[in-house]
Tab-separated table of C-alpha atoms and ligand atoms in Angstrom:
chain	number	residue	atom	x	y	z
A	63	MET	CA	7.419	22.045	2.058
A	64	LEU	CA	4.432	21.248	0.092
A	65	SER	CA	4.902	18.105	-1.551
A	66	ILE	CA	7.308	16.239	-3.323
A	67	ARG	CA	6.882	17.775	-6.583
A	68	ASP	CA	8.992	20.830	-5.774
A	69	PHE	CA	11.594	19.746	-4.687
A	70	SER	CA	14.862	17.968	-6.544
A	71	LYS	CA	16.755	15.403	-6.188
A	72	LYS	CA	19.813	17.251	-4.526
A	73	GLN	CA	17.915	18.695	-2.572
A	74	ILE	CA	16.446	15.766	-1.223
A	75	LYS	CA	20.022	14.283	-0.753
A	76	ASP	CA	21.158	17.120	0.980
A	77	LEU	CA	17.926	16.226	3.315
A	78	ILE	CA	19.382	13.446	3.809
A	79	ALA	CA	23.043	14.052	4.439
A	80	THR	CA	21.244	15.968	7.251
A	81	ALA	CA	19.000	13.924	8.664
A	82	ALA	CA	22.055	11.430	9.051
A	83	GLN	CA	23.493	14.498	10.313
A	84	PHE	CA	21.414	15.394	13.467
A	85	GLU	CA	20.837	10.849	13.215
A	86	ASN	CA	24.495	10.935	14.176
A	87	LYS	CA	24.040	14.495	16.535
A	88	ILE	CA	27.273	15.458	14.691
A	89	VAL	CA	25.256	19.056	15.973
A	90	THR	CA	27.421	20.931	17.432
A	91	ASP	CA	28.668	22.256	13.966
A	92	PRO	CA	27.243	25.835	14.540
A	93	LYS	CA	25.927	25.484	9.989
A	94	TYR	CA	23.139	23.170	12.411
A	95	VAL	CA	22.142	25.559	15.670
A	96	LEU	CA	19.451	27.778	14.478
A	97	PRO	CA	18.393	31.203	16.233
A	98	PRO	CA	15.474	30.105	18.638
A	99	PHE	CA	11.801	29.214	16.762
A	100	ILE	CA	9.023	28.577	17.586
A	101	CYS	CA	6.346	25.687	15.742
A	102	GLY	CA	2.667	25.415	15.438
A	103	LEU	CA	1.040	22.935	14.710
A	104	LEU	CA	-2.355	23.024	13.310
A	105	PHE	CA	-3.950	19.273	12.888
A	106	PHE	CA	-7.531	18.506	11.973
A	107	GLU	CA	-6.783	15.245	11.602
A	108	PRO	CA	-5.881	12.586	13.865
A	109	SER	CA	-2.128	11.810	14.710
A	110	THR	CA	-0.027	10.087	16.633
A	111	ARG	CA	3.726	9.988	14.800
A	112	THR	CA	3.578	13.098	12.476
A	113	MET	CA	2.797	15.382	15.380
A	114	CYS	CA	5.126	14.054	18.439
A	115	SER	CA	7.867	13.584	16.577
A	116	PHE	CA	7.664	16.491	14.646
A	117	GLN	CA	6.806	17.894	18.880
A	118	SER	CA	10.520	16.529	19.430
A	119	ALA	CA	12.749	16.984	16.485
A	120	VAL	CA	11.274	20.925	17.564
A	121	ALA	CA	12.240	20.232	20.557
A	122	ARG	CA	15.874	19.152	19.761
A	123	LEU	CA	16.797	22.029	17.807
A	124	GLY	CA	16.063	24.115	20.471
A	125	GLY	CA	12.781	25.632	19.093
A	126	THR	CA	8.794	25.554	21.151
A	127	SER	CA	5.885	23.634	19.716
A	128	ILE	CA	2.640	25.523	20.051
A	129	VAL	CA	-0.428	23.127	19.413
A	130	LEU	CA	-3.930	24.419	18.497
A	131	PRO	CA	-6.158	21.709	19.928
A	132	GLY	CA	-9.059	19.943	17.967
A	133	ALA	CA	-12.163	21.842	16.961
A	134	LYS	CA	-13.574	21.072	20.379
A	135	ASP	CA	-11.087	23.276	21.754
A	136	SER	CA	-10.219	25.749	19.710
A	137	SER	CA	-12.171	29.013	18.643
A	138	MET	CA	-13.738	27.315	15.965
A	139	ALA	CA	-16.242	25.987	18.482
A	140	LYS	CA	-17.262	28.980	18.153
A	141	GLY	CA	-17.743	28.695	14.119
A	142	GLU	CA	-14.818	30.483	13.490
A	143	THR	CA	-13.305	29.839	10.041
A	144	GLU	CA	-10.026	27.420	9.687
A	145	MET	CA	-8.131	30.542	7.319
A	146	ASP	CA	-8.792	32.037	10.621
A	147	THR	CA	-7.689	29.928	12.671
A	148	VAL	CA	-4.270	29.341	10.004
A	149	ARG	CA	-3.777	33.002	10.041
A	150	THR	CA	-3.911	33.706	14.127
A	151	MET	CA	-1.546	30.434	14.286
A	152	SER	CA	0.688	31.784	11.454
A	153	GLN	CA	0.944	35.329	13.567
A	154	TYR	CA	2.492	33.761	16.956
A	155	CYS	CA	4.612	31.295	15.015
A	156	ASP	CA	7.557	31.105	12.509
A	157	VAL	CA	7.248	28.059	11.144
A	158	LEU	CA	3.208	25.323	10.216
A	159	VAL	CA	2.542	22.413	10.772
A	160	ILE	CA	-0.509	21.600	9.301
A	161	ARG	CA	-2.236	18.288	8.437
A	162	HIS	CA	-6.112	18.513	7.615
A	163	PRO	CA	-8.730	15.946	5.444
A	164	GLN	CA	-9.101	17.936	1.940
A	165	LYS	CA	-6.626	17.421	-0.523
A	166	GLY	CA	-5.065	20.747	-1.570
A	167	LEU	CA	-6.537	23.212	1.057
A	168	ILE	CA	-2.697	23.097	2.484
A	169	ARG	CA	-1.323	24.990	-0.176
A	170	LEU	CA	-3.923	27.044	-0.206
A	171	PHE	CA	-4.102	28.653	3.492
A	172	SER	CA	-0.618	28.587	2.352
A	173	GLU	CA	-0.843	31.318	0.189
A	174	SER	CA	-2.114	33.990	2.289
A	175	LEU	CA	0.086	33.527	4.739
A	176	GLU	CA	3.804	35.079	5.228
A	177	ILE	CA	5.818	31.854	7.017
A	178	PRO	CA	6.920	28.550	5.271
A	179	VAL	CA	4.110	25.909	5.624
A	180	ILE	CA	4.247	22.366	6.129
A	181	ASN	CA	2.216	20.056	4.791
A	182	ALA	CA	1.483	17.110	7.629
A	183	GLY	CA	-0.753	15.377	5.317
A	184	ASP	CA	-3.978	16.317	2.772
A	185	GLY	CA	-6.490	13.731	2.512
A	186	GLU	CA	-5.160	10.956	0.311
A	187	GLY	CA	-2.496	13.748	-1.185
A	188	GLU	CA	0.272	13.801	-0.147
A	189	HIS	CA	2.912	13.232	3.182
A	190	PRO	CA	5.652	14.990	2.085
A	191	THR	CA	7.815	14.818	5.132
A	192	GLN	CA	6.343	10.906	5.839
A	193	ALA	CA	8.210	10.363	2.461
A	194	LEU	CA	11.215	11.817	3.325
A	195	LEU	CA	11.391	9.762	6.860
A	196	ASP	CA	10.292	6.853	4.239
A	197	LEU	CA	13.298	8.007	1.739
A	198	TYR	CA	15.624	8.260	4.993
A	199	THR	CA	15.008	4.713	5.788
A	200	VAL	CA	15.482	2.451	2.957
A	201	TYR	CA	18.356	4.000	2.590
A	202	LYS	CA	19.923	2.550	6.048
A	203	HIS	CA	18.801	-0.148	4.949
A	204	CYS	CA	20.011	-0.668	1.275
A	205	GLY	CA	22.575	1.864	1.906
A	206	ARG	CA	21.967	3.267	-1.748
A	207	LEU	CA	18.847	5.416	-2.990
A	208	ASP	CA	18.818	4.096	-6.066
A	209	ASP	CA	18.202	0.498	-8.077
A	210	VAL	CA	15.576	-0.321	-4.941
A	211	THR	CA	12.618	-2.592	-5.682
A	212	VAL	CA	9.680	-1.329	-3.668
A	213	TRP	CA	6.318	-3.880	-3.128
A	214	ALA	CA	3.948	-1.223	-1.967
A	215	PRO	CA	0.079	-4.023	-1.707
A	216	ASP	CA	-2.961	-2.862	-1.149
A	217	SER	CA	-1.741	0.545	-0.850
A	218	GLU	CA	-5.026	2.832	-3.044
A	219	ARG	CA	-5.617	6.130	-1.462
A	220	SER	CA	-2.445	5.919	0.326
A	221	ARG	CA	-0.980	8.917	0.286
A	222	THR	CA	2.177	8.089	2.381
A	223	VAL	CA	2.843	5.670	-1.017
A	224	ASN	CA	1.401	8.202	-2.894
A	225	SER	CA	4.804	10.818	-2.305
A	226	LEU	CA	7.008	7.334	-1.607
A	227	ARG	CA	5.835	6.939	-5.465
A	228	HIS	CA	7.197	10.553	-5.961
A	229	ILE	CA	10.703	10.398	-4.345
A	230	LEU	CA	11.755	7.548	-5.564
A	231	GLY	CA	11.139	8.817	-8.969
A	232	LEU	CA	14.122	11.445	-8.544
A	233	PHE	CA	16.216	8.768	-8.580
A	234	ASP	CA	17.151	5.886	-10.463
A	235	ARG	CA	15.883	2.510	-11.621
A	236	ASN	CA	13.460	2.338	-8.211
A	237	GLU	CA	10.767	0.555	-8.513
A	238	ILE	CA	7.625	0.281	-6.231
A	239	TYR	CA	4.544	-1.964	-7.089
A	240	ASP	CA	1.301	-2.736	-5.359
A	241	THR	CA	0.375	-5.891	-7.042
A	242	HIS	CA	-1.044	-9.356	-5.657
A	243	VAL	CA	2.152	-10.892	-6.677
A	244	LEU	CA	5.506	-10.374	-4.285
A	245	PRO	CA	7.661	-8.857	-7.209
A	246	GLY	CA	11.770	-10.274	-7.938
A	247	ASN	CA	14.665	-8.692	-6.045
A	248	LEU	CA	12.857	-7.294	-3.526
A	249	ASP	CA	14.150	-4.753	-1.065
A	250	ILE	CA	11.277	-3.295	0.903
A	251	ILE	CA	8.261	-4.515	1.184
A	252	TYR	CA	6.220	-1.315	2.282
A	253	MET	CA	2.642	-2.447	3.564
A	254	SER	CA	-0.177	0.294	4.983
A	255	ARG	CA	-3.503	0.276	6.511
A	256	TYR	CA	-6.653	-0.208	3.973
A	257	GLN	CA	-7.650	3.988	4.391
A	258	LYS	CA	-11.382	2.950	5.525
A	259	GLU	CA	-11.700	6.970	5.792
A	260	ARG	CA	-11.287	7.426	2.257
A	261	PHE	CA	-13.607	4.539	1.139
A	262	LEU	CA	-17.581	5.544	0.917
A	263	GLU	CA	-17.540	1.290	0.819
A	264	ASP	CA	-15.971	-1.037	2.610
A	265	ALA	CA	-14.145	-2.592	-0.759
A	266	HIS	CA	-14.598	-5.892	1.039
A	267	THR	CA	-11.696	-7.824	-1.443
A	268	GLN	CA	-8.643	-10.219	-0.157
A	269	ARG	CA	-6.362	-7.988	1.101
A	270	ILE	CA	-2.816	-9.460	1.759
A	271	VAL	CA	-1.205	-10.212	5.415
A	272	LEU	CA	2.031	-10.082	6.583
A	273	ASP	CA	1.541	-12.795	9.453
A	274	GLU	CA	4.124	-15.796	10.285
A	275	MET	CA	3.447	-17.886	6.967
A	276	VAL	CA	4.452	-15.070	4.592
A	277	TYR	CA	7.565	-13.552	6.884
A	278	ASN	CA	9.001	-17.108	7.318
A	279	THR	CA	8.861	-17.233	3.257
A	280	LEU	CA	11.078	-14.221	3.371
A	281	PRO	CA	14.746	-13.537	2.534
A	282	LYS	CA	16.964	-11.414	5.392
A	283	GLU	CA	18.061	-8.190	3.026
A	284	VAL	CA	14.323	-7.445	2.915
A	285	GLY	CA	13.239	-4.794	5.184
A	286	ILE	CA	9.709	-4.448	6.064
A	287	MET	CA	8.309	-1.199	6.421
A	288	HIS	CA	4.579	0.219	7.998
A	289	PRO	CA	4.005	4.352	7.874
A	290	LEU	CA	2.156	2.757	11.310
A	291	PRO	CA	-0.549	2.784	12.596
A	292	ARG	CA	-1.124	-0.607	11.161
A	293	GLY	CA	-4.673	-2.821	10.788
A	294	PRO	CA	-4.937	-6.360	10.500
A	295	GLU	CA	-2.186	-6.182	7.198
A	296	LEU	CA	0.450	-6.541	9.472
A	297	PRO	CA	0.077	-8.713	13.312
A	298	ALA	CA	2.538	-7.634	16.123
A	299	ALA	CA	3.152	-11.124	15.926
A	300	ILE	CA	6.439	-10.365	13.886
A	301	ASP	CA	7.365	-7.572	14.890
A	302	ASN	CA	10.815	-9.499	17.689
A	303	ARG	CA	11.699	-11.295	14.637
A	304	THR	CA	15.255	-10.679	13.391
A	305	ASP	CA	15.475	-14.825	11.600
A	306	CYS	CA	14.439	-13.549	7.924
A	307	ALA	CA	13.366	-10.043	7.031
A	308	LYS	CA	14.648	-7.534	8.731
A	309	ILE	CA	11.957	-5.454	10.808
A	310	LEU	CA	12.286	-1.588	9.226
A	311	TYR	CA	8.992	-0.646	11.241
A	312	PHE	CA	9.836	0.775	14.661
A	313	ASP	CA	13.745	2.434	13.843
A	314	GLN	CA	10.977	4.242	10.491
A	315	MET	CA	9.093	5.852	13.128
A	316	LYS	CA	12.081	6.845	15.467
A	317	ASN	CA	13.561	8.525	11.689
A	318	GLY	CA	10.060	11.103	11.688
A	319	ILE	CA	12.914	12.902	14.192
A	320	TYR	CA	16.103	13.076	11.770
A	321	ALA	CA	13.930	14.006	9.039
A	322	ARG	CA	12.300	17.033	10.167
A	323	MET	CA	14.549	17.921	11.813
A	324	ALA	CA	16.280	18.323	8.613
A	325	ILE	CA	13.260	19.554	7.338
A	326	LEU	CA	13.154	22.716	9.730
A	327	HIS	CA	16.422	23.444	9.909
A	328	ASN	CA	16.433	23.955	6.269
A	329	LEU	CA	13.013	25.586	5.486
A	330	LEU	CA	14.270	28.162	9.436
A	331	LYS	CA	17.752	28.224	8.316
A	332	ASN	CA	17.571	31.896	6.877
A	333	ASN	CA	13.791	32.187	7.619
A	334	VAL	CA	14.122	33.041	12.007
A	335	ASN	CA	13.794	36.602	13.367
A	336	LYS	CA	13.187	38.003	9.650
B	671	NCD	C1	-0.292	7.436	7.787
B	671	NCD	C2	-0.960	8.998	7.333
B	671	NCD	O1	-1.334	9.482	8.224
B	671	NCD	O2	-1.108	9.160	5.935
B	671	NCD	N1	0.136	7.933	9.410
B	671	NCD	C3	1.916	8.532	9.324
B	671	NCD	O3	1.603	9.624	8.895
B	671	NCD	N2	2.471	7.717	10.108
B	671	NCD	C4	-0.754	6.522	7.507
B	671	NCD	C5	-1.906	6.056	7.509
B	671	NCD	O4	-3.048	6.903	8.807
B	671	NCD	O5	-2.373	5.036	7.574
């Protein structure tokens, strides 16, 4: 899974349905049982949720993870190239999950490998597994995949919003706005961290903060999402509020387990031990 652009609407719908099966624990069906497998995790950029929810997904599917520590503790400290490092890991695993700060590089790596590769975020490019868990979260909140209006303010260079735009675009009449004013008929507010590592200089623009004052104006039907980690745009003061809009970002991170189980299952069901 390198990009959402490689998927059809039908494939995404099937993955959402599989994620729901995993969440509802209907996994006794032999259709959902995988032979033992090994998943390699190579993160050339920091991660908490993506890395750990993949490990959790692998464990729940009965597989094993091999995590390569950052450059400091691997043979890259002796000058080994990233390509040789990736190729080495591919010899030990049935599937590789890779995150890299450079857009497009994960696809390039995958072209030299014989096992499936999952893009866990490539610079400001894409974050397809996040898009699937985000869509699953939208689906759980709205009960549909069409006719959804999302407001994603201050999301320049956000790979999660980039991929969310693609996945929502597969369905009908979905709108995603990055305006400074709230659009009408809103279903989801998708906040995101200012991607400071992707700007040479701080843009110094006034950014939207979803503080208690803003929260108090939001109707109950609106769901608030954030891929996390958060910055000042999402004060923790609203975390436990239930009276206005619905806080979805904790459930959203948990949905990462089920979405990633579905992705791994889909990639490996015909591929393990070949
Ligand atoms: C995001 C990412 O890495 O792109 N985090 C995540 O995977 N949950 C968002 C971010 O870093 O701002």
